[in-house]
């Protein structure tokens, strides 16, 4: 939609970011569905397909789909970097006041976007998350692990959301611009937004069975979610005051050591037992070892974030761009 005063394209209201990895059969129907849904939105939109180093013909299908669709843009990674990196690249390239995310596997319904955008435009929410109330996935490998992970996240982070794993979400741009996304952190973006004071809403969305391609998720991601959950909890709660966290752990260990000392003293001075017992040493050794491991991981995570923030490096490399103006090509 051109700007009548400037003659240049108007800034889109919403940018729709879609990570793509080996989805060649889904590209054409996906773009067609989005094209049907765009007129239902309350303003101009752009769609950014981020090819995460696909090994099939996804990039070729994206270029075919781009013909005659100036609102469709695309990025291509040199290699597979993961969904979080694809979302980070999409955020960086997006120009809309609102930024939405959805999957490329046709399980998300683009016709749900207007309903998710509405609360933000009405001023009642800053982030609206989709909730797959009726999922069409395998129970053992997808649904049950997701329910467990969502329960842990709700309790740990205090987010009153049913389905953080649903990619279909809409954000005000301001809550995404300074978010550093690494690892598998994309599912925790609402937690980052909440830490900045965002009002978060959740709406049921349509969820459909996958017709083409294979799911990229499974039981192997559970441990990643748990590790990232600990990291997000740490950064959200103690990111600006880590001494409080270390102090609490230190006091806990000091209390344990004091209790152990009291037990040994009781055995020696009250019961008269002087035989050596290695149990306390073994317990303390294990606890200290686990503490060292956890702290090393946390410090490494912080160092990586500082490195990317200070050096300007990014966890992805874009090999090709399509559909961007010359100004943005150089960004």
Coordinates of C-alpha atoms in Angstrom, one line a residue:
X1 CA 0.0 0.0 0.0
X2 CA 1.8 3.2 -1.2
X3 CA 2.1 6.3 0.8
X4 CA 0.2 9.0 -1.2
X5 CA 2.4 11.8 0.2
X6 CA 5.8 10.3 -0.4
X7 CA 5.1 7.9 -3.2
X8 CA 7.1 5.2 -1.4
X9 CA 5.7 2.0 0.1
X10 CA 4.1 2.6 3.5
X11 CA 5.7 0.9 6.5
X12 CA 3.8 -2.3 7.1
X13 CA 1.6 -2.5 10.2
X14 CA 2.6 -6.2 10.7
X15 CA 5.6 -8.3 9.8
X16 CA 4.9 -12.0 9.7
X17 CA 8.1 -14.0 10.3
X18 CA 8.1 -17.7 9.2
X19 CA 11.2 -20.0 9.8
X20 CA 11.5 -22.6 7.0
X21 CA 13.5 -25.8 7.1
X22 CA 12.9 -28.5 4.5
X23 CA 9.3 -27.5 3.7
X24 CA 9.3 -27.5 -0.1
X25 CA 5.8 -29.1 -0.4
X26 CA 4.3 -26.6 2.0
X27 CA 5.6 -23.3 0.6
X28 CA 3.1 -22.8 -2.2
X29 CA 0.0 -23.7 -0.1
X30 CA 1.3 -21.7 2.8
X31 CA 1.8 -18.5 0.8
X32 CA -1.6 -19.0 -0.8
X33 CA -3.3 -19.2 2.6
X34 CA -1.4 -16.1 3.8
X35 CA -2.4 -14.2 0.7
X36 CA -6.1 -15.0 1.5
X37 CA -5.7 -13.9 5.1
X38 CA -3.9 -10.6 4.4
X39 CA -7.0 -8.6 3.5
X40 CA -8.5 -9.5 6.9
X41 CA -5.7 -7.6 8.7
X42 CA -6.2 -4.0 9.8
X43 CA -3.3 -2.6 7.8
X44 CA -0.5 -3.4 5.3
X45 CA 1.6 -6.5 6.0
X46 CA 4.9 -8.0 4.9
X47 CA 5.8 -11.7 5.1
X48 CA 9.4 -12.8 5.7
X49 CA 10.3 -16.4 5.0
X50 CA 13.6 -17.4 6.6
X51 CA 15.1 -20.4 5.0
X52 CA 17.2 -22.1 7.7
X53 CA 19.7 -23.8 5.4
X54 CA 17.1 -26.2 3.9
X55 CA 18.5 -29.3 2.1
X56 CA 15.6 -29.6 -0.2
X57 CA 14.0 -27.2 -2.8
X58 CA 12.5 -24.9 -0.2
X59 CA 14.5 -21.8 -1.5
X60 CA 13.6 -22.5 -5.1
X61 CA 9.9 -22.8 -4.1
X62 CA 10.2 -19.5 -2.1
X63 CA 11.5 -17.7 -5.1
X64 CA 8.7 -19.1 -7.3
X65 CA 6.1 -18.0 -4.7
X66 CA 7.6 -14.5 -4.6
X67 CA 6.7 -13.7 -8.2
X68 CA 4.0 -11.0 -8.3
X69 CA 3.9 -10.7 -4.5
X70 CA 6.0 -7.6 -3.4
X71 CA 4.9 -8.2 0.2
X72 CA 6.7 -11.5 0.3
X73 CA 10.4 -11.3 1.3
X74 CA 12.9 -14.0 2.0
X75 CA 16.3 -14.7 3.7
X76 CA 18.5 -17.7 3.3
X77 CA 21.0 -19.0 5.8
X78 CA 24.3 -20.5 4.7
X79 CA 23.6 -23.5 6.9
X80 CA 21.1 -24.8 9.4
X81 CA 21.2 -22.7 12.6
X82 CA 17.9 -23.6 14.2
X83 CA 14.5 -22.0 14.7
X84 CA 15.7 -19.4 17.2
X85 CA 18.3 -18.0 14.8
X86 CA 15.7 -17.9 12.0
X87 CA 13.3 -15.9 14.3
X88 CA 16.2 -13.6 15.3
X89 CA 17.0 -12.9 11.7
X90 CA 13.4 -12.3 10.9
X91 CA 13.1 -9.8 13.8
X92 CA 16.1 -8.0 12.6
X93 CA 14.8 -7.7 9.0
X94 CA 11.2 -6.9 9.9
X95 CA 9.9 -3.4 9.5
X96 CA 6.4 -3.6 10.9
X97 CA 5.1 -2.0 14.1
X98 CA 3.9 -5.5 15.1
X99 CA 5.8 -8.7 14.5
X100 CA 4.1 -12.1 14.3
X101 CA 5.5 -15.6 14.1
X102 CA 4.1 -18.8 12.7
X103 CA 5.3 -22.1 11.4
X104 CA 5.7 -23.1 7.8
X105 CA 4.3 -26.6 8.2
X106 CA 0.6 -25.5 7.6
X107 CA -0.4 -26.5 11.1
X108 CA -0.9 -22.9 12.1
X109 CA -3.8 -21.1 10.4
X110 CA -3.0 -17.6 9.0
X111 CA -6.7 -16.8 9.4
X112 CA -6.2 -16.6 13.2
X113 CA -3.8 -13.7 12.8
X114 CA -6.6 -10.9 12.7
X115 CA -7.9 -12.2 16.1
X116 CA -4.4 -12.2 17.6
X117 CA -3.7 -8.7 16.3
X118 CA -7.0 -7.2 17.5
X119 CA -6.2 -7.0 21.3
X120 CA -2.9 -5.2 20.6
X121 CA -4.6 -2.6 18.3
X122 CA -7.3 -2.1 20.9
X123 CA -4.7 -1.4 23.5
X124 CA -5.6 -4.2 25.8
X125 CA -2.4 -6.3 25.2
X126 CA 1.2 -6.0 24.0
X127 CA 1.7 -9.7 23.3
X128 CA -0.9 -12.2 22.2
X129 CA 0.0 -15.9 22.1
X130 CA -1.8 -18.6 20.3
X131 CA -3.1 -21.6 22.3
X132 CA -3.5 -24.9 20.5
X133 CA -6.4 -26.0 22.6
X134 CA -7.1 -29.0 20.3
X135 CA -3.8 -30.3 19.0
X136 CA -3.4 -32.7 16.1
X137 CA 0.0 -34.2 17.1
X138 CA 1.3 -37.5 18.4
X139 CA 0.4 -37.7 22.1
X140 CA 3.6 -39.5 23.3
X141 CA 6.2 -37.6 21.4
X142 CA 4.6 -34.2 21.1
X143 CA 1.5 -33.5 23.3
X144 CA 2.5 -35.0 26.6
X145 CA 6.1 -33.6 26.7
X146 CA 4.6 -30.2 25.7
X147 CA 2.1 -30.3 28.6
X148 CA 4.9 -31.2 31.0
X149 CA 7.2 -28.4 29.7
X150 CA 4.4 -25.8 29.8
X151 CA 3.5 -26.7 33.3
X152 CA 7.2 -26.3 34.4
X153 CA 7.4 -23.0 32.6
X154 CA 4.2 -21.7 34.1
X155 CA 5.3 -22.5 37.6
X156 CA 8.9 -21.3 37.2
X157 CA 8.3 -18.1 35.3
X158 CA 4.9 -17.2 36.5
X159 CA 3.4 -17.0 33.0
X160 CA -0.3 -17.8 32.9
X161 CA -0.1 -19.3 29.5
X162 CA -1.2 -22.8 28.4
X163 CA 0.9 -23.2 25.3
X164 CA 4.3 -21.5 25.1
X165 CA 5.3 -24.0 22.4
X166 CA 2.8 -22.6 19.9
X167 CA 4.8 -20.5 17.4
X168 CA 1.7 -18.4 16.4
X169 CA 2.2 -15.2 18.4
X170 CA 2.1 -11.4 17.8
X171 CA 4.2 -8.8 19.6
X172 CA 4.6 -5.1 19.7
X173 CA 7.9 -4.4 18.1
X174 CA 9.3 -2.6 21.1
X175 CA 9.3 -5.8 23.2
X176 CA 11.5 -7.6 20.6
X177 CA 14.1 -5.1 19.6
X178 CA 16.5 -5.7 22.5
X179 CA 16.0 -9.4 23.0
X180 CA 19.1 -11.5 22.5
X181 CA 18.0 -14.9 21.1
X182 CA 20.4 -17.8 21.3
X183 CA 20.1 -21.6 21.7
X184 CA 16.4 -22.6 21.7
X185 CA 15.2 -19.4 23.4
X186 CA 12.4 -18.6 20.9
X187 CA 9.7 -20.3 23.0
X188 CA 10.6 -18.0 25.9
X189 CA 10.2 -14.7 24.1
X190 CA 6.9 -14.0 26.0
X191 CA 8.9 -14.4 29.3
X192 CA 11.4 -11.7 28.1
X193 CA 8.5 -9.4 27.2
X194 CA 6.7 -10.0 30.5
X195 CA 10.0 -9.1 32.3
X196 CA 9.8 -5.7 30.5
X197 CA 6.2 -5.1 31.6
X198 CA 4.3 -6.4 28.6
X199 CA 0.7 -7.2 29.0
X200 CA 0.2 -10.8 27.7
X201 CA -3.0 -12.3 26.4
X202 CA -3.7 -15.8 25.1
X203 CA -6.3 -16.9 22.5
X204 CA -7.3 -20.4 21.2
X205 CA -6.2 -20.9 17.7
X206 CA -6.8 -23.5 15.0
X207 CA -4.3 -26.4 14.8
X208 CA -4.1 -28.8 11.9
X209 CA -2.5 -32.0 11.1
X210 CA 0.8 -31.9 9.1
X211 CA 0.2 -33.1 5.6
X212 CA 3.7 -32.8 4.1
X213 CA 7.2 -33.2 5.4
X214 CA 8.4 -34.3 8.8
X215 CA 8.2 -32.7 12.2
X216 CA 11.4 -31.1 13.5
X217 CA 10.4 -31.6 17.1
X218 CA 10.5 -34.6 19.4
X219 CA 11.5 -35.9 22.8
X220 CA 15.2 -34.9 22.2
X221 CA 14.3 -31.3 22.7
X222 CA 13.0 -31.8 26.3
X223 CA 16.5 -31.4 27.9
X224 CA 17.1 -28.2 25.8
X225 CA 13.8 -26.7 27.1
X226 CA 14.8 -27.5 30.7
X227 CA 18.2 -26.0 30.4
X228 CA 16.8 -22.9 28.7
X229 CA 14.1 -22.6 31.3
X230 CA 16.8 -22.4 34.0
X231 CA 18.7 -19.8 32.0
X232 CA 15.6 -17.6 31.4
X233 CA 14.7 -17.8 35.1
X234 CA 18.1 -16.8 36.0
X235 CA 18.4 -13.9 33.6
X236 CA 14.9 -12.6 34.3
X237 CA 15.1 -12.8 38.1
X238 CA 18.8 -12.3 38.8
X239 CA 20.1 -10.8 35.5
X240 CA 20.9 -7.4 37.2
X241 CA 21.7 -8.8 40.6
X242 CA 23.5 -12.1 40.3
X243 CA 25.1 -11.6 43.7
X244 CA 21.7 -12.3 45.3
X245 CA 21.4 -15.6 43.6
X246 CA 25.0 -16.7 44.5
X247 CA 24.4 -15.4 48.0
X248 CA 21.3 -17.6 48.5
X249 CA 23.2 -20.7 47.3
X250 CA 26.1 -19.8 49.5
X251 CA 23.9 -19.4 52.5
X252 CA 22.2 -22.8 51.7
X253 CA 25.6 -24.5 51.5
X254 CA 26.7 -22.7 54.7
X255 CA 23.6 -24.0 56.4
X256 CA 24.2 -27.5 55.2
X257 CA 27.8 -27.4 56.4
X258 CA 26.8 -26.1 59.8
X259 CA 24.2 -28.8 60.1
X260 CA 26.8 -31.4 59.1
X261 CA 29.2 -30.0 61.7
X262 CA 26.5 -30.1 64.3
X263 CA 25.8 -33.8 63.4
X264 CA 29.4 -34.8 63.7
X265 CA 29.8 -32.9 67.0
X266 CA 26.7 -34.7 68.3
X267 CA 28.1 -38.1 67.3
X268 CA 31.5 -37.4 68.9
X269 CA 30.6 -35.4 72.1
X270 CA 27.1 -36.8 73.0
X271 CA 27.1 -40.3 71.6
X272 CA 30.8 -40.9 72.0
X273 CA 31.2 -42.3 68.4
X274 CA 34.6 -41.5 67.0
X275 CA 34.6 -43.8 64.0
X276 CA 35.1 -42.0 60.7
X277 CA 32.1 -41.5 58.4
X278 CA 32.7 -40.6 54.8
X279 CA 29.0 -39.7 54.1
X280 CA 29.3 -36.0 54.8
X281 CA 32.4 -35.6 52.7
X282 CA 30.8 -37.5 49.8
X283 CA 27.6 -35.5 49.9
X284 CA 29.4 -32.2 50.1
X285 CA 31.8 -33.2 47.2
X286 CA 28.8 -34.1 45.0
X287 CA 27.0 -30.8 45.8
X288 CA 30.1 -28.8 45.2
X289 CA 30.7 -30.6 41.9
X290 CA 27.1 -29.9 40.7
X291 CA 27.4 -26.3 41.8
X292 CA 30.7 -25.8 39.8
X293 CA 29.1 -27.3 36.7
X294 CA 26.0 -25.2 36.9
X295 CA 27.9 -22.0 37.6
X296 CA 30.3 -22.7 34.7
X297 CA 27.3 -23.2 32.4
X298 CA 25.7 -20.0 33.6
X299 CA 28.9 -17.9 33.3
X300 CA 29.5 -19.3 29.8
X301 CA 25.9 -18.3 28.8
X302 CA 26.5 -14.8 30.1
X303 CA 29.8 -14.5 28.3
X304 CA 28.3 -15.6 25.0
X305 CA 25.5 -13.0 25.3
X306 CA 28.1 -10.3 26.2
X307 CA 30.2 -11.4 23.2
X308 CA 27.3 -11.1 20.7
X309 CA 26.1 -7.8 22.2
X310 CA 29.5 -6.1 22.3
X311 CA 31.0 -7.4 19.0
X312 CA 27.9 -7.1 16.9
X313 CA 28.2 -10.7 15.8
X314 CA 25.1 -12.8 15.2
X315 CA 24.4 -16.5 15.5
X316 CA 23.5 -16.8 11.8
X317 CA 24.9 -15.9 8.4
X318 CA 22.6 -14.8 5.5
X319 CA 23.7 -15.9 2.1
X320 CA 20.9 -14.5 0.0
X321 CA 18.1 -11.9 0.3
X322 CA 15.1 -11.5 -1.9
X323 CA 12.4 -8.8 -2.0
X324 CA 14.2 -6.2 0.0
X325 CA 14.8 -2.6 -1.1
X326 CA 18.4 -1.5 -1.8
X327 CA 18.5 0.4 1.5
X328 CA 17.7 -2.8 3.5
X329 CA 19.8 -5.0 1.3
X330 CA 22.9 -3.3 2.8
X331 CA 21.7 -3.7 6.4

